[in-house]
């Protein structure tokens, strides 16, 4: 195949007029195309308008609340919107949201990747189908069910783990436990890990399945063991996919509401130990405060929601940046 | 082939188990409001004959306090079929109820606390020529439930309660508790005080009691949000009761109807004997209240320091909020008929059957007169 064959196409009978050429370049020559172009452009613009409207609304209500806030919105360890003047701040919520999500990621990502590798490279085909199916089912369970399960079954059973952590790792301060009910950030993190497991597993499994057969066979031909194949061809190829999967999971963990509200014992203080009750997350705080909130309280909650929105945007942006840097491994170039 | 089929079957059955257990769990989640309705509904159904409907018809929208949701449900069971009026009470919380009311979306609101001046001002826009008024309708004891092994008749007084919930008293064998319970074998056990994690009228009333009786031990400003540091938080009365049940050494506050299966604290009020929470002792406690509302408004000021014999001091009163004048013409007959029923003798009887406290006779008489004057 050389270039001449592609340029060999017979030229059009007459050279196209500038108008026709323009039209051809746009590609909208037939009515169907034009309608579709209009529809898709309209939808795109509509989406931007909706997003802008939401952003304007959130910012307006948030600015109303913050202008009345007697404390510092970013650093106050309190949430008391019914006082006059009201005092509230998001420090504890931001900390709790990030900490609980990080715990969830630390637990869930390795397990999810391990499950995905097992399903794609170790498990017999008969077994991998049903396992994948069950993991899919986990994603379909409503979060309030996880919350109830967490509060009634998981939390009471955590005492043993907490005692063990306190005995062997209590000296770090992070795992010191004062014998309270284990309704803490760590419990929330464990629950969130279970909740985000299916999405990370599924996306990772799909990515690992896309690894070109040739890469693996080449590695095998060079005498690599199965683990070496995974380490040298599967993991590098799937890295950006796993990162995107983790970000999807992180997004769910950051915004999880009912499960956290059911399991956590919130307060507006930051504790050094993960094993002592307290803390809070944005979504949990909104869920538990909204019902009885006054106008002022709602605006304050909206302001906190705006911060969660910004944090999520930052996380997604970071994820995109990481993936963009690793483009050479993406499926398109393989 | 055979093996494969078996596996598929197994996977299917596993899936079925997962799905059905998920369904069972969701079912549990959605009906925790139903507690205690059955008895009230069935026994009260006999008295449906006393409901006066007048020309009530159609649908009543209402919203507000979740504390009186069970009472409204029990009343609705009698009233709705008798008058063919559908009552839709959401129970989204007092704040939400008052907001919906001042926006004119509902016929009446339920609230744990009386209207604030700015809310009265807002209500004037909805009530043409009138304003929103508070009608005390449901009383309830706030019980202190505890879980201390080997202790079944715990007595506490206000300062001790304040110190426990403020994490000043940290152990059950503290001297202050020993002094109040000379006969009890108090264990060496850490106290875990449970409070509500969300804003709540129950918290508001409980802290009002502490503020009124022992301000030197309760240095917070009060309100619907919990302000003291430390302790455990749980969502809803059900969550607090659950927390107390699960943890040995726990104590928490909630409406009496949630105290099933738990021991409750008797309060040393200064009366001859410590008072246990019950519907009768709560009614006796509310009887000491003064009406502080002006005009037709019947907002109450509870006397938390009452020393009357058998009067339980930690109570909450929930109000129905309506317009005194200018109620919407299409819902007025139904609203009036419903309020007349719930303030009537039969309606108030239903309360006690559902662990709520009836409003004392003198106050409910004023409520009845006010209802007749609604327009």
PDB file of N, CA, C and O in Angstrom, chain A residues 79-80 82-83 126 130 133-134 137 141-142 145 148 151-152 156 159 178-183 261 264-269 277 288-289 291-293 298, chain B residues 3-4 7 11 14-15 18-19 22 25-26 29 92-96 190 192 194 197-200 221 224-225 227 229 231-235 242 246-247:
ATOM      1  N   UNK A  79     -21.210  23.834  63.623  1.00  0.00           N
ATOM      2  CA  UNK A  79     -22.275  23.986  62.625  1.00  0.00           C
ATOM      3  C   UNK A  79     -23.531  24.355  63.371  1.00  0.00           C
ATOM      4  O   UNK A  79     -24.269  23.502  63.825  1.00  0.00           O
ATOM      5  N   UNK A  80     -23.753  25.640  63.543  1.00  0.00           N
ATOM      6  CA  UNK A  80     -24.891  26.085  64.332  1.00  0.00           C
ATOM      7  C   UNK A  80     -25.588  27.211  63.612  1.00  0.00           C
ATOM      8  O   UNK A  80     -25.331  28.376  63.841  1.00  0.00           O
ATOM      9  N   UNK A  82     -28.762  28.030  63.618  1.00  0.00           N
ATOM     10  CA  UNK A  82     -29.926  28.648  64.240  1.00  0.00           C
ATOM     11  C   UNK A  82     -29.552  29.727  65.241  1.00  0.00           C
ATOM     12  O   UNK A  82     -30.412  30.403  65.774  1.00  0.00           O
ATOM     13  N   UNK A  83     -28.254  29.853  65.529  1.00  0.00           N
ATOM     14  CA  UNK A  83     -27.835  30.903  66.442  1.00  0.00           C
ATOM     15  C   UNK A  83     -27.998  32.245  65.742  1.00  0.00           C
ATOM     16  O   UNK A  83     -28.170  32.327  64.538  1.00  0.00           O
ATOM     17  N   UNK A 126     -15.879 -20.831  33.941  1.00  0.00           N
ATOM     18  CA  UNK A 126     -17.140 -21.184  34.588  1.00  0.00           C
ATOM     19  C   UNK A 126     -17.370 -20.381  35.868  1.00  0.00           C
ATOM     20  O   UNK A 126     -18.473 -20.067  36.250  1.00  0.00           O
ATOM     21  N   UNK A 130     -20.150 -16.149  37.096  1.00  0.00           N
ATOM     22  CA  UNK A 130     -20.987 -15.956  38.296  1.00  0.00           C
ATOM     23  C   UNK A 130     -20.401 -14.961  39.286  1.00  0.00           C
ATOM     24  O   UNK A 130     -21.139 -14.146  39.848  1.00  0.00           O
ATOM     25  N   UNK A 133     -21.021 -11.580  38.130  1.00  0.00           N
ATOM     26  CA  UNK A 133     -22.453 -11.321  38.265  1.00  0.00           C
ATOM     27  C   UNK A 133     -22.801 -10.898  39.696  1.00  0.00           C
ATOM     28  O   UNK A 133     -23.522  -9.928  39.926  1.00  0.00           O
ATOM     29  N   UNK A 134     -22.250 -11.609  40.651  1.00  0.00           N
ATOM     30  CA  UNK A 134     -22.531 -11.285  42.053  1.00  0.00           C
ATOM     31  C   UNK A 134     -21.966  -9.913  42.406  1.00  0.00           C
ATOM     32  O   UNK A 134     -22.602  -9.127  43.112  1.00  0.00           O
ATOM     33  N   UNK A 137     -24.202  -7.333  41.246  1.00  0.00           N
ATOM     34  CA  UNK A 137     -25.366  -7.220  42.144  1.00  0.00           C
ATOM     35  C   UNK A 137     -25.065  -6.307  43.323  1.00  0.00           C
ATOM     36  O   UNK A 137     -25.923  -5.561  43.771  1.00  0.00           O
ATOM     37  N   UNK A 141     -27.336  -2.749  45.108  1.00  0.00           N
ATOM     38  CA  UNK A 141     -27.959  -2.640  46.433  1.00  0.00           C
ATOM     39  C   UNK A 141     -28.035  -1.168  46.815  1.00  0.00           C
ATOM     40  O   UNK A 141     -27.040  -0.457  46.746  1.00  0.00           O
ATOM     41  N   UNK A 142     -29.208  -0.663  47.213  1.00  0.00           N
ATOM     42  CA  UNK A 142     -29.332   0.750  47.580  1.00  0.00           C
ATOM     43  C   UNK A 142     -28.473   1.080  48.798  1.00  0.00           C
ATOM     44  O   UNK A 142     -28.269   0.232  49.670  1.00  0.00           O
ATOM     45  N   UNK A 145     -29.523   0.406  52.369  1.00  0.00           N
ATOM     46  CA  UNK A 145     -29.409  -0.976  52.809  1.00  0.00           C
ATOM     47  C   UNK A 145     -28.009  -1.231  53.358  1.00  0.00           C
ATOM     48  O   UNK A 145     -27.839  -1.876  54.404  1.00  0.00           O
ATOM     49  N   UNK A 148     -27.985   0.304  56.811  1.00  0.00           N
ATOM     50  CA  UNK A 148     -28.623  -0.518  57.847  1.00  0.00           C
ATOM     51  C   UNK A 148     -27.751  -1.719  58.183  1.00  0.00           C
ATOM     52  O   UNK A 148     -27.548  -2.052  59.351  1.00  0.00           O
ATOM     53  N   UNK A 151     -24.879  -0.460  60.277  1.00  0.00           N
ATOM     54  CA  UNK A 151     -25.206  -0.077  61.655  1.00  0.00           C
ATOM     55  C   UNK A 151     -25.581  -1.292  62.499  1.00  0.00           C
ATOM     56  O   UNK A 151     -25.253  -1.359  63.684  1.00  0.00           O
ATOM     57  N   UNK A 152     -26.281  -2.254  61.894  1.00  0.00           N
ATOM     58  CA  UNK A 152     -26.791  -3.368  62.703  1.00  0.00           C
ATOM     59  C   UNK A 152     -25.808  -4.537  62.782  1.00  0.00           C
ATOM     60  O   UNK A 152     -25.784  -5.259  63.770  1.00  0.00           O
ATOM     61  N   UNK A 156     -21.296  -3.508  65.239  1.00  0.00           N
ATOM     62  CA  UNK A 156     -21.098  -4.313  66.450  1.00  0.00           C
ATOM     63  C   UNK A 156     -19.953  -5.323  66.323  1.00  0.00           C
ATOM     64  O   UNK A 156     -19.324  -5.672  67.319  1.00  0.00           O
ATOM     65  N   UNK A 159     -15.716  -4.396  67.082  1.00  0.00           N
ATOM     66  CA  UNK A 159     -15.023  -4.252  68.364  1.00  0.00           C
ATOM     67  C   UNK A 159     -13.737  -5.059  68.415  1.00  0.00           C
ATOM     68  O   UNK A 159     -12.713  -4.590  68.904  1.00  0.00           O
ATOM     69  N   UNK A 178     -10.878   4.252  72.702  1.00  0.00           N
ATOM     70  CA  UNK A 178     -11.318   4.453  74.087  1.00  0.00           C
ATOM     71  C   UNK A 178     -12.558   3.646  74.417  1.00  0.00           C
ATOM     72  O   UNK A 178     -13.395   4.078  75.192  1.00  0.00           O
ATOM     73  N   UNK A 179     -12.742   2.496  73.813  1.00  0.00           N
ATOM     74  CA  UNK A 179     -13.832   1.591  74.201  1.00  0.00           C
ATOM     75  C   UNK A 179     -15.220   2.137  73.914  1.00  0.00           C
ATOM     76  O   UNK A 179     -16.184   1.666  74.476  1.00  0.00           O
ATOM     77  N   UNK A 180     -15.343   3.119  73.058  1.00  0.00           N
ATOM     78  CA  UNK A 180     -16.677   3.613  72.722  1.00  0.00           C
ATOM     79  C   UNK A 180     -17.310   2.711  71.682  1.00  0.00           C
ATOM     80  O   UNK A 180     -16.700   1.758  71.208  1.00  0.00           O
ATOM     81  N   UNK A 181     -18.581   3.007  71.327  1.00  0.00           N
ATOM     82  CA  UNK A 181     -19.201   2.264  70.236  1.00  0.00           C
ATOM     83  C   UNK A 181     -18.430   2.586  68.954  1.00  0.00           C
ATOM     84  O   UNK A 181     -18.112   3.733  68.704  1.00  0.00           O
ATOM     85  N   UNK A 182     -18.124   1.555  68.155  1.00  0.00           N
ATOM     86  CA  UNK A 182     -17.240   1.784  66.999  1.00  0.00           C
ATOM     87  C   UNK A 182     -17.933   2.436  65.818  1.00  0.00           C
ATOM     88  O   UNK A 182     -17.803   1.974  64.694  1.00  0.00           O
ATOM     89  N   UNK A 183     -18.674   3.528  66.040  1.00  0.00           N
ATOM     90  CA  UNK A 183     -19.355   4.177  64.914  1.00  0.00           C
ATOM     91  C   UNK A 183     -18.489   5.341  64.448  1.00  0.00           C
ATOM     92  O   UNK A 183     -18.763   6.493  64.733  1.00  0.00           O
ATOM     93  N   UNK A 261     -24.587   8.520  56.995  1.00  0.00           N
ATOM     94  CA  UNK A 261     -25.447   9.109  58.027  1.00  0.00           C
ATOM     95  C   UNK A 261     -25.951   8.040  58.993  1.00  0.00           C
ATOM     96  O   UNK A 261     -26.192   8.327  60.166  1.00  0.00           O
ATOM     97  N   UNK A 264     -22.243   6.578  60.977  1.00  0.00           N
ATOM     98  CA  UNK A 264     -21.331   7.463  61.717  1.00  0.00           C
ATOM     99  C   UNK A 264     -22.015   8.091  62.923  1.00  0.00           C
ATOM    100  O   UNK A 264     -23.209   8.333  62.915  1.00  0.00           O
ATOM    101  N   UNK A 265     -21.222   8.326  63.962  1.00  0.00           N
ATOM    102  CA  UNK A 265     -21.674   9.144  65.082  1.00  0.00           C
ATOM    103  C   UNK A 265     -21.019  10.507  64.920  1.00  0.00           C
ATOM    104  O   UNK A 265     -19.884  10.700  65.316  1.00  0.00           O
ATOM    105  N   UNK A 266     -21.705  11.467  64.298  1.00  0.00           N
ATOM    106  CA  UNK A 266     -21.022  12.704  63.922  1.00  0.00           C
ATOM    107  C   UNK A 266     -20.850  13.690  65.065  1.00  0.00           C
ATOM    108  O   UNK A 266     -21.646  13.713  65.993  1.00  0.00           O
ATOM    109  N   UNK A 267     -19.792  14.461  65.021  1.00  0.00           N
ATOM    110  CA  UNK A 267     -19.695  15.689  65.812  1.00  0.00           C
ATOM    111  C   UNK A 267     -18.770  16.638  65.049  1.00  0.00           C
ATOM    112  O   UNK A 267     -18.195  16.254  64.032  1.00  0.00           O
ATOM    113  N   UNK A 268     -18.685  17.884  65.518  1.00  0.00           N
ATOM    114  CA  UNK A 268     -17.921  18.865  64.752  1.00  0.00           C
ATOM    115  C   UNK A 268     -16.551  19.053  65.364  1.00  0.00           C
ATOM    116  O   UNK A 268     -16.223  20.107  65.871  1.00  0.00           O
ATOM    117  N   UNK A 269     -15.789  18.002  65.330  1.00  0.00           N
ATOM    118  CA  UNK A 269     -14.455  18.052  65.899  1.00  0.00           C
ATOM    119  C   UNK A 269     -13.594  17.078  65.108  1.00  0.00           C
ATOM    120  O   UNK A 269     -14.086  16.080  64.588  1.00  0.00           O
ATOM    121  N   UNK A 277     -15.364   7.901  67.888  1.00  0.00           N
ATOM    122  CA  UNK A 277     -16.493   8.437  67.146  1.00  0.00           C
ATOM    123  C   UNK A 277     -16.347   9.935  66.942  1.00  0.00           C
ATOM    124  O   UNK A 277     -15.757  10.627  67.768  1.00  0.00           O
ATOM    125  N   UNK A 288     -28.551  15.009  57.321  1.00  0.00           N
ATOM    126  CA  UNK A 288     -29.085  15.005  58.675  1.00  0.00           C
ATOM    127  C   UNK A 288     -29.561  16.385  59.108  1.00  0.00           C
ATOM    128  O   UNK A 288     -30.378  16.490  60.011  1.00  0.00           O
ATOM    129  N   UNK A 289     -29.091  17.452  58.477  1.00  0.00           N
ATOM    130  CA  UNK A 289     -29.489  18.784  58.928  1.00  0.00           C
ATOM    131  C   UNK A 289     -30.648  19.368  58.120  1.00  0.00           C
ATOM    132  O   UNK A 289     -31.267  20.329  58.545  1.00  0.00           O
ATOM    133  N   UNK A 291     -33.719  18.463  57.178  1.00  0.00           N
ATOM    134  CA  UNK A 291     -35.115  18.378  57.595  1.00  0.00           C
ATOM    135  C   UNK A 291     -35.551  19.502  58.500  1.00  0.00           C
ATOM    136  O   UNK A 291     -36.621  20.069  58.323  1.00  0.00           O
ATOM    137  N   UNK A 292     -34.736  19.857  59.467  1.00  0.00           N
ATOM    138  CA  UNK A 292     -35.138  20.853  60.454  1.00  0.00           C
ATOM    139  C   UNK A 292     -34.501  22.202  60.189  1.00  0.00           C
ATOM    140  O   UNK A 292     -34.582  23.098  61.021  1.00  0.00           O
ATOM    141  N   UNK A 293     -33.845  22.342  59.039  1.00  0.00           N
ATOM    142  CA  UNK A 293     -33.096  23.572  58.799  1.00  0.00           C
ATOM    143  C   UNK A 293     -34.029  24.732  58.482  1.00  0.00           C
ATOM    144  O   UNK A 293     -35.046  24.564  57.823  1.00  0.00           O
ATOM    145  N   UNK A 298     -30.523  26.184  55.416  1.00  0.00           N
ATOM    146  CA  UNK A 298     -30.471  25.572  54.083  1.00  0.00           C
ATOM    147  C   UNK A 298     -29.418  26.238  53.215  1.00  0.00           C
ATOM    148  O   UNK A 298     -28.684  25.568  52.494  1.00  0.00           O
TER     149      UNK A 298
ATOM    150  N   UNK B   3     -22.073 -30.192  34.806  1.00  0.00           N
ATOM    151  CA  UNK B   3     -21.437 -29.374  35.826  1.00  0.00           C
ATOM    152  C   UNK B   3     -21.755 -27.894  35.597  1.00  0.00           C
ATOM    153  O   UNK B   3     -22.111 -27.167  36.516  1.00  0.00           O
ATOM    154  N   UNK B   4     -21.658 -27.516  34.332  1.00  0.00           N
ATOM    155  CA  UNK B   4     -21.884 -26.115  34.000  1.00  0.00           C
ATOM    156  C   UNK B   4     -23.295 -25.676  34.392  1.00  0.00           C
ATOM    157  O   UNK B   4     -23.497 -24.616  34.967  1.00  0.00           O
ATOM    158  N   UNK B   7     -23.623 -25.116  37.950  1.00  0.00           N
ATOM    159  CA  UNK B   7     -23.021 -23.859  38.380  1.00  0.00           C
ATOM    160  C   UNK B   7     -23.935 -22.675  38.101  1.00  0.00           C
ATOM    161  O   UNK B   7     -24.060 -21.765  38.903  1.00  0.00           O
ATOM    162  N   UNK B  11     -25.424 -20.129  40.696  1.00  0.00           N
ATOM    163  CA  UNK B  11     -25.262 -18.679  40.587  1.00  0.00           C
ATOM    164  C   UNK B  11     -26.616 -17.995  40.638  1.00  0.00           C
ATOM    165  O   UNK B  11     -26.798 -16.985  41.317  1.00  0.00           O
ATOM    166  N   UNK B  14     -27.908 -18.046  44.098  1.00  0.00           N
ATOM    167  CA  UNK B  14     -27.160 -17.076  44.904  1.00  0.00           C
ATOM    168  C   UNK B  14     -27.689 -15.666  44.651  1.00  0.00           C
ATOM    169  O   UNK B  14     -27.946 -14.893  45.573  1.00  0.00           O
ATOM    170  N   UNK B  15     -27.880 -15.387  43.362  1.00  0.00           N
ATOM    171  CA  UNK B  15     -28.418 -14.081  42.996  1.00  0.00           C
ATOM    172  C   UNK B  15     -29.786 -13.866  43.602  1.00  0.00           C
ATOM    173  O   UNK B  15     -30.079 -12.804  44.153  1.00  0.00           O
ATOM    174  N   UNK B  18     -29.500 -13.034  47.164  1.00  0.00           N
ATOM    175  CA  UNK B  18     -29.033 -11.657  47.355  1.00  0.00           C
ATOM    176  C   UNK B  18     -30.169 -10.677  47.121  1.00  0.00           C
ATOM    177  O   UNK B  18     -30.395  -9.764  47.922  1.00  0.00           O
ATOM    178  N   UNK B  19     -30.910 -10.882  46.041  1.00  0.00           N
ATOM    179  CA  UNK B  19     -31.999  -9.965  45.712  1.00  0.00           C
ATOM    180  C   UNK B  19     -33.073  -9.978  46.784  1.00  0.00           C
ATOM    181  O   UNK B  19     -33.511  -8.939  47.279  1.00  0.00           O
ATOM    182  N   UNK B  22     -31.978  -8.360  49.937  1.00  0.00           N
ATOM    183  CA  UNK B  22     -31.964  -6.906  49.773  1.00  0.00           C
ATOM    184  C   UNK B  22     -33.376  -6.346  49.904  1.00  0.00           C
ATOM    185  O   UNK B  22     -33.608  -5.344  50.576  1.00  0.00           O
ATOM    186  N   UNK B  25     -34.466  -6.339  53.450  1.00  0.00           N
ATOM    187  CA  UNK B  25     -33.836  -5.272  54.222  1.00  0.00           C
ATOM    188  C   UNK B  25     -34.488  -3.928  53.939  1.00  0.00           C
ATOM    189  O   UNK B  25     -34.733  -3.147  54.838  1.00  0.00           O
ATOM    190  N   UNK B  26     -34.771  -3.647  52.644  1.00  0.00           N
ATOM    191  CA  UNK B  26     -35.414  -2.364  52.339  1.00  0.00           C
ATOM    192  C   UNK B  26     -36.766  -2.290  53.020  1.00  0.00           C
ATOM    193  O   UNK B  26     -37.171  -1.239  53.485  1.00  0.00           O
ATOM    194  N   UNK B  29     -36.364  -1.079  56.413  1.00  0.00           N
ATOM    195  CA  UNK B  29     -36.032   0.333  56.512  1.00  0.00           C
ATOM    196  C   UNK B  29     -37.245   1.220  56.422  1.00  0.00           C
ATOM    197  O   UNK B  29     -37.310   2.244  57.060  1.00  0.00           O
ATOM    198  N   UNK B  92     -41.816  15.586  57.738  1.00  0.00           N
ATOM    199  CA  UNK B  92     -40.448  15.866  57.284  1.00  0.00           C
ATOM    200  C   UNK B  92     -39.641  16.648  58.319  1.00  0.00           C
ATOM    201  O   UNK B  92     -38.470  16.903  58.109  1.00  0.00           O
ATOM    202  N   UNK B  93     -40.279  17.022  59.418  1.00  0.00           N
ATOM    203  CA  UNK B  93     -39.559  17.804  60.424  1.00  0.00           C
ATOM    204  C   UNK B  93     -40.261  19.126  60.658  1.00  0.00           C
ATOM    205  O   UNK B  93     -40.899  19.660  59.749  1.00  0.00           O
ATOM    206  N   UNK B  94     -40.125  19.657  61.896  1.00  0.00           N
ATOM    207  CA  UNK B  94     -40.841  20.892  62.240  1.00  0.00           C
ATOM    208  C   UNK B  94     -40.452  22.045  61.335  1.00  0.00           C
ATOM    209  O   UNK B  94     -41.307  22.794  60.871  1.00  0.00           O
ATOM    210  N   UNK B  95     -39.154  22.182  61.089  1.00  0.00           N
ATOM    211  CA  UNK B  95     -38.676  23.294  60.264  1.00  0.00           C
ATOM    212  C   UNK B  95     -39.302  23.255  58.882  1.00  0.00           C
ATOM    213  O   UNK B  95     -39.828  24.254  58.383  1.00  0.00           O
ATOM    214  N   UNK B  96     -39.281  22.071  58.284  1.00  0.00           N
ATOM    215  CA  UNK B  96     -39.840  21.914  56.944  1.00  0.00           C
ATOM    216  C   UNK B  96     -41.335  22.196  56.957  1.00  0.00           C
ATOM    217  O   UNK B  96     -41.870  22.828  56.039  1.00  0.00           O
ATOM    218  N   UNK B 190     -17.667   2.606  81.548  1.00  0.00           N
ATOM    219  CA  UNK B 190     -17.623   3.912  80.908  1.00  0.00           C
ATOM    220  C   UNK B 190     -19.033   4.309  80.436  1.00  0.00           C
ATOM    221  O   UNK B 190     -19.760   3.491  79.891  1.00  0.00           O
ATOM    222  N   UNK B 192     -21.548   5.996  77.933  1.00  0.00           N
ATOM    223  CA  UNK B 192     -21.631   6.481  76.552  1.00  0.00           C
ATOM    224  C   UNK B 192     -22.971   7.189  76.392  1.00  0.00           C
ATOM    225  O   UNK B 192     -24.008   6.546  76.342  1.00  0.00           O
ATOM    226  N   UNK B 194     -25.707   9.007  74.402  1.00  0.00           N
ATOM    227  CA  UNK B 194     -26.158   9.133  73.008  1.00  0.00           C
ATOM    228  C   UNK B 194     -27.061  10.345  72.845  1.00  0.00           C
ATOM    229  O   UNK B 194     -27.972  10.557  73.625  1.00  0.00           O
ATOM    230  N   UNK B 197     -28.052  13.050  66.089  1.00  0.00           N
ATOM    231  CA  UNK B 197     -27.044  13.611  65.187  1.00  0.00           C
ATOM    232  C   UNK B 197     -27.632  14.707  64.313  1.00  0.00           C
ATOM    233  O   UNK B 197     -26.920  15.565  63.819  1.00  0.00           O
ATOM    234  N   UNK B 198     -28.958  14.686  64.099  1.00  0.00           N
ATOM    235  CA  UNK B 198     -29.555  15.719  63.260  1.00  0.00           C
ATOM    236  C   UNK B 198     -30.283  16.725  64.143  1.00  0.00           C
ATOM    237  O   UNK B 198     -30.535  16.460  65.305  1.00  0.00           O
ATOM    238  N   UNK B 199     -30.611  17.874  63.587  1.00  0.00           N
ATOM    239  CA  UNK B 199     -31.371  18.869  64.341  1.00  0.00           C
ATOM    240  C   UNK B 199     -32.723  18.268  64.692  1.00  0.00           C
ATOM    241  O   UNK B 199     -33.340  17.602  63.867  1.00  0.00           O
ATOM    242  N   UNK B 200     -33.181  18.521  65.912  1.00  0.00           N
ATOM    243  CA  UNK B 200     -34.391  17.832  66.342  1.00  0.00           C
ATOM    244  C   UNK B 200     -35.098  18.577  67.453  1.00  0.00           C
ATOM    245  O   UNK B 200     -34.471  19.173  68.329  1.00  0.00           O
ATOM    246  N   UNK B 221     -26.308  27.294  74.640  1.00  0.00           N
ATOM    247  CA  UNK B 221     -27.449  28.179  74.396  1.00  0.00           C
ATOM    248  C   UNK B 221     -28.713  27.396  74.062  1.00  0.00           C
ATOM    249  O   UNK B 221     -29.797  27.943  74.055  1.00  0.00           O
ATOM    250  N   UNK B 224     -32.112  23.351  68.440  1.00  0.00           N
ATOM    251  CA  UNK B 224     -32.369  22.029  67.877  1.00  0.00           C
ATOM    252  C   UNK B 224     -31.102  21.226  67.618  1.00  0.00           C
ATOM    253  O   UNK B 224     -31.140  20.014  67.479  1.00  0.00           O
ATOM    254  N   UNK B 225     -29.982  21.917  67.498  1.00  0.00           N
ATOM    255  CA  UNK B 225     -28.724  21.206  67.249  1.00  0.00           C
ATOM    256  C   UNK B 225     -28.058  20.876  68.579  1.00  0.00           C
ATOM    257  O   UNK B 225     -28.091  21.677  69.514  1.00  0.00           O
ATOM    258  N   UNK B 227     -25.199  20.682  71.146  1.00  0.00           N
ATOM    259  CA  UNK B 227     -24.040  21.569  71.242  1.00  0.00           C
ATOM    260  C   UNK B 227     -22.910  21.046  72.103  1.00  0.00           C
ATOM    261  O   UNK B 227     -21.766  21.443  71.925  1.00  0.00           O
ATOM    262  N   UNK B 229     -19.968  18.760  73.676  1.00  0.00           N
ATOM    263  CA  UNK B 229     -18.938  17.948  73.036  1.00  0.00           C
ATOM    264  C   UNK B 229     -18.962  16.532  73.605  1.00  0.00           C
ATOM    265  O   UNK B 229     -19.425  16.301  74.710  1.00  0.00           O
ATOM    266  N   UNK B 231     -19.501  12.204  73.635  1.00  0.00           N
ATOM    267  CA  UNK B 231     -20.661  11.324  73.534  1.00  0.00           C
ATOM    268  C   UNK B 231     -20.814  10.798  72.123  1.00  0.00           C
ATOM    269  O   UNK B 231     -19.997  11.059  71.240  1.00  0.00           O
ATOM    270  N   UNK B 232     -21.902  10.037  71.952  1.00  0.00           N
ATOM    271  CA  UNK B 232     -22.157   9.425  70.660  1.00  0.00           C
ATOM    272  C   UNK B 232     -23.399  10.059  70.059  1.00  0.00           C
ATOM    273  O   UNK B 232     -24.313  10.430  70.778  1.00  0.00           O
ATOM    274  N   UNK B 233     -23.433  10.145  68.732  1.00  0.00           N
ATOM    275  CA  UNK B 233     -24.610  10.682  68.062  1.00  0.00           C
ATOM    276  C   UNK B 233     -25.225   9.611  67.191  1.00  0.00           C
ATOM    277  O   UNK B 233     -24.528   8.779  66.636  1.00  0.00           O
ATOM    278  N   UNK B 234     -26.553   9.627  67.097  1.00  0.00           N
ATOM    279  CA  UNK B 234     -27.225   8.681  66.215  1.00  0.00           C
ATOM    280  C   UNK B 234     -28.405   9.392  65.594  1.00  0.00           C
ATOM    281  O   UNK B 234     -28.924  10.364  66.145  1.00  0.00           O
ATOM    282  N   UNK B 235     -28.844   8.910  64.447  1.00  0.00           N
ATOM    283  CA  UNK B 235     -29.867   9.654  63.736  1.00  0.00           C
ATOM    284  C   UNK B 235     -31.257   9.142  64.090  1.00  0.00           C
ATOM    285  O   UNK B 235     -31.523   7.950  64.056  1.00  0.00           O
ATOM    286  N   UNK B 242     -31.614   2.438  69.442  1.00  0.00           N
ATOM    287  CA  UNK B 242     -30.825   1.319  68.946  1.00  0.00           C
ATOM    288  C   UNK B 242     -29.406   1.346  69.522  1.00  0.00           C
ATOM    289  O   UNK B 242     -28.873   0.332  69.963  1.00  0.00           O
ATOM    290  N   UNK B 246     -27.560  -1.426  71.883  1.00  0.00           N
ATOM    291  CA  UNK B 246     -26.376  -2.155  71.412  1.00  0.00           C
ATOM    292  C   UNK B 246     -25.174  -2.029  72.331  1.00  0.00           C
ATOM    293  O   UNK B 246     -24.280  -2.866  72.292  1.00  0.00           O
ATOM    294  N   UNK B 247     -25.115  -0.932  73.119  1.00  0.00           N
ATOM    295  CA  UNK B 247     -23.878  -0.662  73.842  1.00  0.00           C
ATOM    296  C   UNK B 247     -24.095  -0.673  75.343  1.00  0.00           C
ATOM    297  O   UNK B 247     -24.881   0.106  75.869  1.00  0.00           O
TER     298      UNK B 247
END
